[in-house]
Amino acid sequence: MTAAERIPCRIEEILAPGPIERELLAGFALGEPAPPPAREQHYLAFLSGRPAGAAALRMATEADVALDVAPAHRRTGIGTELLRTCAEGAYRHRYSQLFGTATDGTPAAGFFTAHGFRTDSAVNRLRLRLPAALPRAKEVPGYTVREWRGIPPEDLGPAMLAAKRDSGDMPSGGLPGVLHDPAKALAMLPNRVAKQGNVLHTAAAIETRTGAIVGYAELVVFTGTRRAEQLTTVVLPSHRGNGIGALLKIAMLERIARAHPEVGEVETENDAGNAPMLAINAALGFRLVSCTRRGWVYAHSLAP
Ligand SMILES: CC(C)(COP(=O)(O)OP(=O)(O)OC[C@H]1O[C@@H](n2cnc3c(N)ncnc32)[C@H](O)[C@@H]1OP(=O)(O)O)[C@@H](O)C(=O)NCCC(=O)NCCS
């Protein structure tokens, strides 16, 4: 379709969505709304009076755009019109950059590239099919591994709390006072996972000399499915390079094979620039499923 053949769409800014607008927006896949204090602005694109696309502009520390154009109306310029409108909105709210996220090989990737977005960060999704022939875990002298399900055993609570704090993984959860109650803070992730009916497993590496937890791996098994998700795997900086990361991951995968033989695949996400973790996962047999990039463009370069 050439530019001359394109039917212009009308874009409406939805200032205070009522039930009708909400229903129209729900017909489009704009993802989860950003939690407060982010502000969100919605736009609907109409073609001959019918909704053909929608966009959400999410404004927090940065401004992010989410777009969805009805499949029958793609490649007619509606996405571009919505993007330009969002860029103008971001610019008006004093954001110099507009961010967007797309997975390689999808229409969105071509779309953002065509509009000059530059990659800011990329995350690889990896999958390991089970049962897998895992390499033998190499013992790391001076360290032992302890494993548990749900909240940490009482004797490891303080060490786990310190490890979480030192690795920057301590949840604040936005709950006032939670950091003053370490036990509560430590229980937040296990409780959230349990509330969803799933099971959290942790493997921790303990320095035998000090009793300190110097690294840990957390994994969720989704009850009633054959799937599991490896969450954080972290080794504190001064203990890296000793094989503790691989030790933890192998211990965890062996534990899952024993405790949940029904699990047929484990997935995980790695920053595409995290070479050590990608190397460990590749050695364990994880394979790339997809790569999702977050990119940005100067808002004024798109704003109409
Ligand atoms: C991404 C999306 C919003 C694009 O909307 P659209 O209305 O089809 O986009 P446009 O017609 O304005 O496309 C503008 C340019 O982007 C590029 N582009 C769009 N779709 C593309 C695709 N499938 N492959 C490669 N390039 C593509 C092209 O350069 C296109 O110009 P051209 O048609 O003259 O070649 C739409 O495909 C969509 O809704 N996808 C599903 C939801 C999604 O992934 N949203 C984005 C992440 S939040």
Coordinates of C-alpha atoms and ligand atoms in Angstrom, one line a residue:
M1 CA 0.0 0.0 0.0
T2 CA 1.5 3.3 -1.0
A3 CA 1.3 6.4 1.2
A4 CA -1.3 7.9 -1.2
E5 CA -3.6 4.9 -0.8
R6 CA -3.5 5.0 3.0
I7 CA -6.7 5.9 4.7
P8 CA -5.9 8.5 7.4
C9 CA -6.8 7.3 10.9
R10 CA -8.1 9.5 13.7
I11 CA -6.3 9.4 17.0
E12 CA -8.1 10.2 20.2
E13 CA -6.4 10.9 23.5
I14 CA -8.4 9.1 26.2
L15 CA -8.2 11.5 29.1
A16 CA -10.4 9.8 31.6
P17 CA -11.4 6.3 30.3
G18 CA -15.0 5.5 31.1
P19 CA -16.5 2.0 30.7
I20 CA -16.8 2.2 26.9
E21 CA -13.2 3.4 26.4
R22 CA -11.9 0.8 28.9
E23 CA -13.7 -1.9 26.9
L24 CA -12.2 -0.6 23.6
L25 CA -8.7 -0.5 25.1
A26 CA -9.1 -4.0 26.6
G27 CA -9.5 -5.2 23.0
F28 CA -5.9 -4.4 22.4
A29 CA -2.9 -6.0 24.0
L30 CA -1.1 -3.2 25.8
G31 CA 0.4 -5.3 28.5
E32 CA 0.3 -4.7 32.2
P33 CA -0.4 -1.2 33.4
A34 CA 2.7 0.4 35.1
P35 CA 2.3 0.5 38.9
P36 CA 2.1 3.9 40.6
P37 CA 3.7 6.4 40.8
A38 CA 4.0 5.9 37.0
R39 CA 1.4 7.9 35.0
E40 CA -0.2 6.4 32.0
Q41 CA -1.8 8.1 29.0
H42 CA -3.9 6.1 26.5
Y43 CA -4.7 6.7 22.8
L44 CA -7.1 5.0 20.4
A45 CA -6.8 5.1 16.6
F46 CA -10.0 5.0 14.7
L47 CA -10.4 4.0 11.0
S48 CA -13.7 4.9 9.4
G49 CA -15.1 5.3 12.9
R50 CA -13.9 1.8 14.2
P51 CA -11.1 1.3 16.6
A52 CA -8.1 -0.1 14.7
G53 CA -5.2 0.4 17.2
A54 CA -4.3 1.6 20.6
A55 CA -1.2 2.9 22.5
A56 CA -0.2 3.4 26.1
L57 CA 2.4 5.9 27.1
R58 CA 3.8 5.0 30.5
M59 CA 5.7 7.8 32.3
A60 CA 7.8 7.1 35.3
T61 CA 11.6 7.6 35.5
E62 CA 11.5 7.0 31.8
A63 CA 8.7 7.2 29.2
D64 CA 7.8 3.9 27.6
V65 CA 5.4 3.2 24.7
A66 CA 3.2 0.1 24.2
L67 CA 1.3 -0.3 20.9
D68 CA -1.1 -2.7 19.3
V69 CA -2.6 -2.4 15.8
A70 CA -5.4 -4.8 14.8
P71 CA -3.8 -7.4 12.5
A72 CA -6.1 -6.5 9.6
H73 CA -4.9 -2.9 9.6
R74 CA -1.1 -3.4 10.1
R75 CA 1.4 -1.9 7.6
T76 CA -1.0 1.0 6.8
G77 CA 0.7 3.6 9.0
I78 CA -1.5 3.4 12.1
G79 CA 1.4 2.2 14.3
T80 CA 3.5 5.2 13.1
E81 CA 0.7 7.7 13.9
L82 CA 0.2 6.2 17.4
L83 CA 4.0 6.3 18.0
R84 CA 4.2 9.9 16.8
T85 CA 1.4 10.9 19.1
C86 CA 3.0 9.1 22.1
A87 CA 6.4 10.8 21.2
E88 CA 4.6 14.2 21.3
G89 CA 3.0 13.3 24.6
A90 CA 6.4 12.2 26.1
Y91 CA 8.0 15.4 24.8
R92 CA 5.2 17.5 26.2
H93 CA 5.8 15.9 29.6
R94 CA 9.5 16.8 29.4
Y95 CA 10.9 13.3 28.6
S96 CA 13.6 13.7 26.0
Q97 CA 13.7 10.0 25.2
L98 CA 10.9 7.5 24.3
F99 CA 11.6 3.8 25.0
G100 CA 10.0 0.7 23.4
T101 CA 10.5 -3.0 23.8
A102 CA 10.4 -5.7 21.1
T103 CA 11.4 -9.3 20.6
D104 CA 13.7 -10.1 17.7
G105 CA 11.9 -11.5 14.7
T106 CA 8.5 -9.9 15.5
P107 CA 6.8 -7.1 13.6
A108 CA 7.5 -4.7 16.5
A109 CA 11.3 -5.2 16.0
G110 CA 11.1 -4.1 12.4
F111 CA 8.8 -1.3 13.4
F112 CA 11.1 0.2 16.1
T113 CA 14.1 -0.2 13.8
A114 CA 12.3 1.6 11.0
H115 CA 11.7 4.5 13.4
G116 CA 15.3 4.8 14.4
F117 CA 15.2 3.2 17.9
R118 CA 18.7 2.3 19.2
T119 CA 19.1 -0.7 21.5
D120 CA 19.6 0.2 25.2
S121 CA 19.5 -3.3 26.7
A122 CA 18.8 -6.9 25.6
V123 CA 17.6 -9.9 27.5
N124 CA 17.9 -13.5 26.3
R125 CA 15.3 -16.0 27.2
L126 CA 16.8 -19.5 27.5
R127 CA 15.3 -23.0 27.9
L128 CA 16.6 -26.3 29.1
R129 CA 14.6 -29.4 28.4
L130 CA 14.5 -32.0 31.2
P131 CA 15.6 -34.7 31.9
A132 CA 19.0 -33.4 30.9
A133 CA 22.5 -34.9 31.0
L134 CA 24.0 -32.4 33.4
P135 CA 27.8 -32.0 33.9
R136 CA 29.1 -33.2 37.2
A137 CA 29.1 -30.5 39.8
K138 CA 32.8 -29.7 40.7
E139 CA 33.3 -29.3 44.4
V140 CA 34.5 -25.9 45.4
P141 CA 36.9 -26.2 48.4
G142 CA 35.9 -23.9 51.3
Y143 CA 32.2 -23.8 50.3
T144 CA 29.1 -26.0 50.9
V145 CA 25.6 -25.9 49.4
R146 CA 22.4 -25.9 51.4
E147 CA 19.0 -26.1 49.8
W148 CA 15.5 -25.5 51.0
R149 CA 11.9 -25.0 49.9
G150 CA 9.9 -21.8 50.7
I151 CA 11.3 -19.5 53.5
P152 CA 14.9 -20.1 54.6
P153 CA 15.5 -22.4 57.6
E154 CA 15.8 -20.4 60.8
D155 CA 19.6 -20.9 61.2
L156 CA 20.2 -19.5 57.8
G157 CA 17.8 -16.5 58.1
P158 CA 20.4 -13.8 59.1
A159 CA 23.0 -15.1 56.5
M160 CA 20.4 -15.1 53.7
L161 CA 19.3 -11.6 54.7
A162 CA 22.8 -10.3 54.5
A163 CA 23.4 -12.0 51.2
K164 CA 20.2 -10.5 49.7
R165 CA 21.2 -7.1 51.0
D166 CA 24.8 -7.4 49.7
S167 CA 23.5 -8.5 46.2
G168 CA 21.0 -5.6 46.0
D169 CA 18.2 -8.2 45.9
M170 CA 16.5 -7.2 49.1
P171 CA 12.8 -6.5 48.5
S172 CA 11.4 -3.3 49.8
G173 CA 8.0 -4.3 48.2
G174 CA 6.9 -0.7 48.6
L175 CA 5.6 -1.7 52.0
P176 CA 6.3 0.8 54.7
G177 CA 8.5 -0.6 57.5
V178 CA 9.2 -3.9 55.8
L179 CA 13.0 -3.4 55.8
H180 CA 12.8 -2.9 59.6
D181 CA 11.3 -6.4 59.8
P182 CA 13.9 -8.6 58.2
A183 CA 11.9 -11.8 58.7
K184 CA 9.0 -10.3 56.8
A185 CA 11.2 -9.0 54.1
L186 CA 12.9 -12.4 53.6
A187 CA 9.5 -14.1 53.4
M188 CA 8.1 -11.8 50.8
L189 CA 9.1 -13.7 47.7
P190 CA 8.4 -17.2 49.1
N191 CA 5.0 -16.0 50.3
R192 CA 4.1 -14.4 47.0
V193 CA 5.1 -17.6 45.1
A194 CA 3.1 -19.7 47.6
K195 CA 0.0 -17.5 47.3
Q196 CA 0.1 -18.1 43.5
G197 CA 0.0 -21.8 44.3
N198 CA 3.6 -22.4 43.2
V199 CA 6.8 -23.6 44.9
L200 CA 10.0 -21.7 45.5
H201 CA 13.3 -23.6 45.8
T202 CA 16.6 -22.0 46.9
A203 CA 20.2 -23.3 46.8
A204 CA 22.7 -21.3 48.7
A205 CA 26.5 -21.4 48.8
I206 CA 28.0 -21.1 52.3
E207 CA 31.6 -20.1 53.0
T208 CA 32.6 -22.8 55.6
R209 CA 35.1 -20.5 57.3
T210 CA 32.6 -17.7 58.1
G211 CA 29.1 -19.3 57.6
A212 CA 28.3 -16.4 55.3
I213 CA 26.0 -17.1 52.3
V214 CA 28.0 -15.9 49.3
G215 CA 25.6 -16.8 46.5
Y216 CA 22.2 -18.3 45.9
A217 CA 19.9 -19.5 43.1
E218 CA 16.1 -19.3 43.3
L219 CA 13.7 -21.3 41.1
V220 CA 9.9 -21.5 40.9
V221 CA 8.1 -24.6 39.9
F222 CA 4.6 -23.8 38.5
T223 CA 2.2 -26.2 40.0
G224 CA 0.1 -28.2 37.6
T225 CA 2.3 -27.5 34.7
R226 CA 5.6 -29.1 33.5
R227 CA 7.4 -25.8 33.7
A228 CA 9.8 -24.1 36.1
E229 CA 11.5 -20.7 36.0
Q230 CA 15.0 -20.1 37.2
L231 CA 14.9 -16.6 38.9
T232 CA 18.0 -14.9 40.5
T233 CA 21.3 -16.6 40.4
V234 CA 23.9 -14.5 42.1
V235 CA 27.4 -14.8 43.5
L236 CA 28.8 -11.9 45.6
P237 CA 31.6 -10.1 43.7
S238 CA 34.5 -11.2 46.0
H239 CA 33.6 -14.9 45.5
R240 CA 33.2 -14.9 41.8
G241 CA 35.5 -16.9 39.4
N242 CA 35.5 -20.0 41.7
G243 CA 32.8 -22.1 40.0
I244 CA 30.2 -21.3 42.6
G245 CA 27.6 -20.1 40.0
A246 CA 27.8 -23.4 38.1
L247 CA 27.8 -25.4 41.4
L248 CA 24.6 -23.7 42.5
K249 CA 22.8 -24.1 39.2
I250 CA 23.7 -27.8 39.0
A251 CA 22.6 -28.4 42.6
M252 CA 19.3 -26.7 41.8
L253 CA 18.6 -28.7 38.6
E254 CA 19.5 -32.0 40.4
R255 CA 17.1 -31.0 43.2
I256 CA 14.3 -30.3 40.7
A257 CA 14.9 -33.6 38.9
R258 CA 14.5 -35.4 42.3
A259 CA 11.7 -33.4 43.8
H260 CA 9.7 -32.6 40.7
P261 CA 10.3 -35.3 38.1
E262 CA 7.2 -34.0 36.2
V263 CA 9.0 -30.8 35.2
G264 CA 10.0 -31.0 31.5
E265 CA 11.5 -27.6 31.0
V266 CA 13.2 -24.8 32.9
E267 CA 13.4 -21.3 31.5
T268 CA 15.4 -18.3 32.6
E269 CA 16.3 -14.8 31.5
N270 CA 19.8 -13.4 31.2
D271 CA 21.0 -10.0 30.3
A272 CA 22.5 -10.5 26.8
G273 CA 25.7 -8.8 28.1
N274 CA 26.1 -11.2 31.1
A275 CA 28.8 -13.4 29.5
P276 CA 29.6 -15.5 32.6
M277 CA 26.0 -16.4 33.3
L278 CA 25.4 -17.1 29.6
A279 CA 28.4 -19.4 29.5
I280 CA 27.3 -21.3 32.6
N281 CA 23.8 -21.8 31.1
A282 CA 25.2 -22.9 27.7
A283 CA 27.4 -25.5 29.4
L284 CA 24.3 -26.8 31.2
G285 CA 22.5 -27.2 27.9
F286 CA 20.2 -24.1 28.0
R287 CA 19.3 -22.9 24.5
L288 CA 18.3 -19.5 23.2
V289 CA 14.5 -19.1 22.8
S290 CA 14.2 -15.3 22.1
C291 CA 16.0 -12.0 22.6
T292 CA 14.0 -9.0 23.7
R293 CA 15.5 -5.6 23.3
R294 CA 14.6 -2.3 24.9
G295 CA 15.4 0.6 22.7
W296 CA 15.0 4.4 22.6
V297 CA 14.7 7.3 20.3
Y298 CA 14.7 11.1 20.9
A299 CA 11.1 12.0 21.4
H300 CA 11.4 15.2 19.4
S301 CA 12.7 13.3 16.4
L302 CA 9.3 11.6 16.1
A303 CA 6.9 14.2 17.6
P304 CA 4.6 15.6 14.9
Ligands
LIG1 C1 4.4 -3.2 15.8 C2 3.0 -2.7 15.3 C3 2.4 -1.8 16.4 C4 3.3 -1.9 14.0 O1 2.1 -1.3 13.6 P1 1.7 -0.9 12.1 O2 0.5 -0.1 12.0 O3 1.7 -2.2 11.3 O4 3.0 -0.1 11.6 P2 3.2 0.9 10.4 O5 2.3 0.5 9.3 O6 3.1 2.3 10.9 O7 4.7 0.5 10.0 C5 5.7 1.5 9.8 C6 7.0 0.9 9.4 O8 7.5 0.0 10.4 C7 8.1 -1.2 9.8 N1 7.4 -2.4 10.0 C8 6.1 -2.5 10.5 N2 5.8 -3.8 10.6 C9 6.8 -4.5 10.2 C10 7.1 -5.9 10.1 N3 6.1 -6.8 10.3 N4 8.3 -6.3 9.6 C11 9.2 -5.4 9.3 N5 9.1 -4.1 9.4 C12 7.9 -3.6 9.8 C13 8.1 -0.9 8.3 O9 9.3 -0.2 7.9 C14 6.9 0.0 8.2 O10 6.9 0.8 7.0 P3 6.3 0.2 5.6 O11 5.0 -0.5 5.8 O12 6.2 1.4 4.7 O13 7.4 -0.8 5.1 C15 2.1 -3.9 15.0 O14 2.7 -4.8 14.1 C16 1.5 -4.6 16.2 O15 0.5 -4.2 16.7 N6 2.1 -5.7 16.6 C17 1.7 -6.4 17.8 C18 1.9 -5.7 19.1 C19 3.3 -5.3 19.3 O16 4.2 -6.1 19.2 N7 3.5 -4.1 19.8 C20 4.8 -3.4 20.0 C21 5.4 -3.7 21.3 S1 4.6 -2.9 22.6

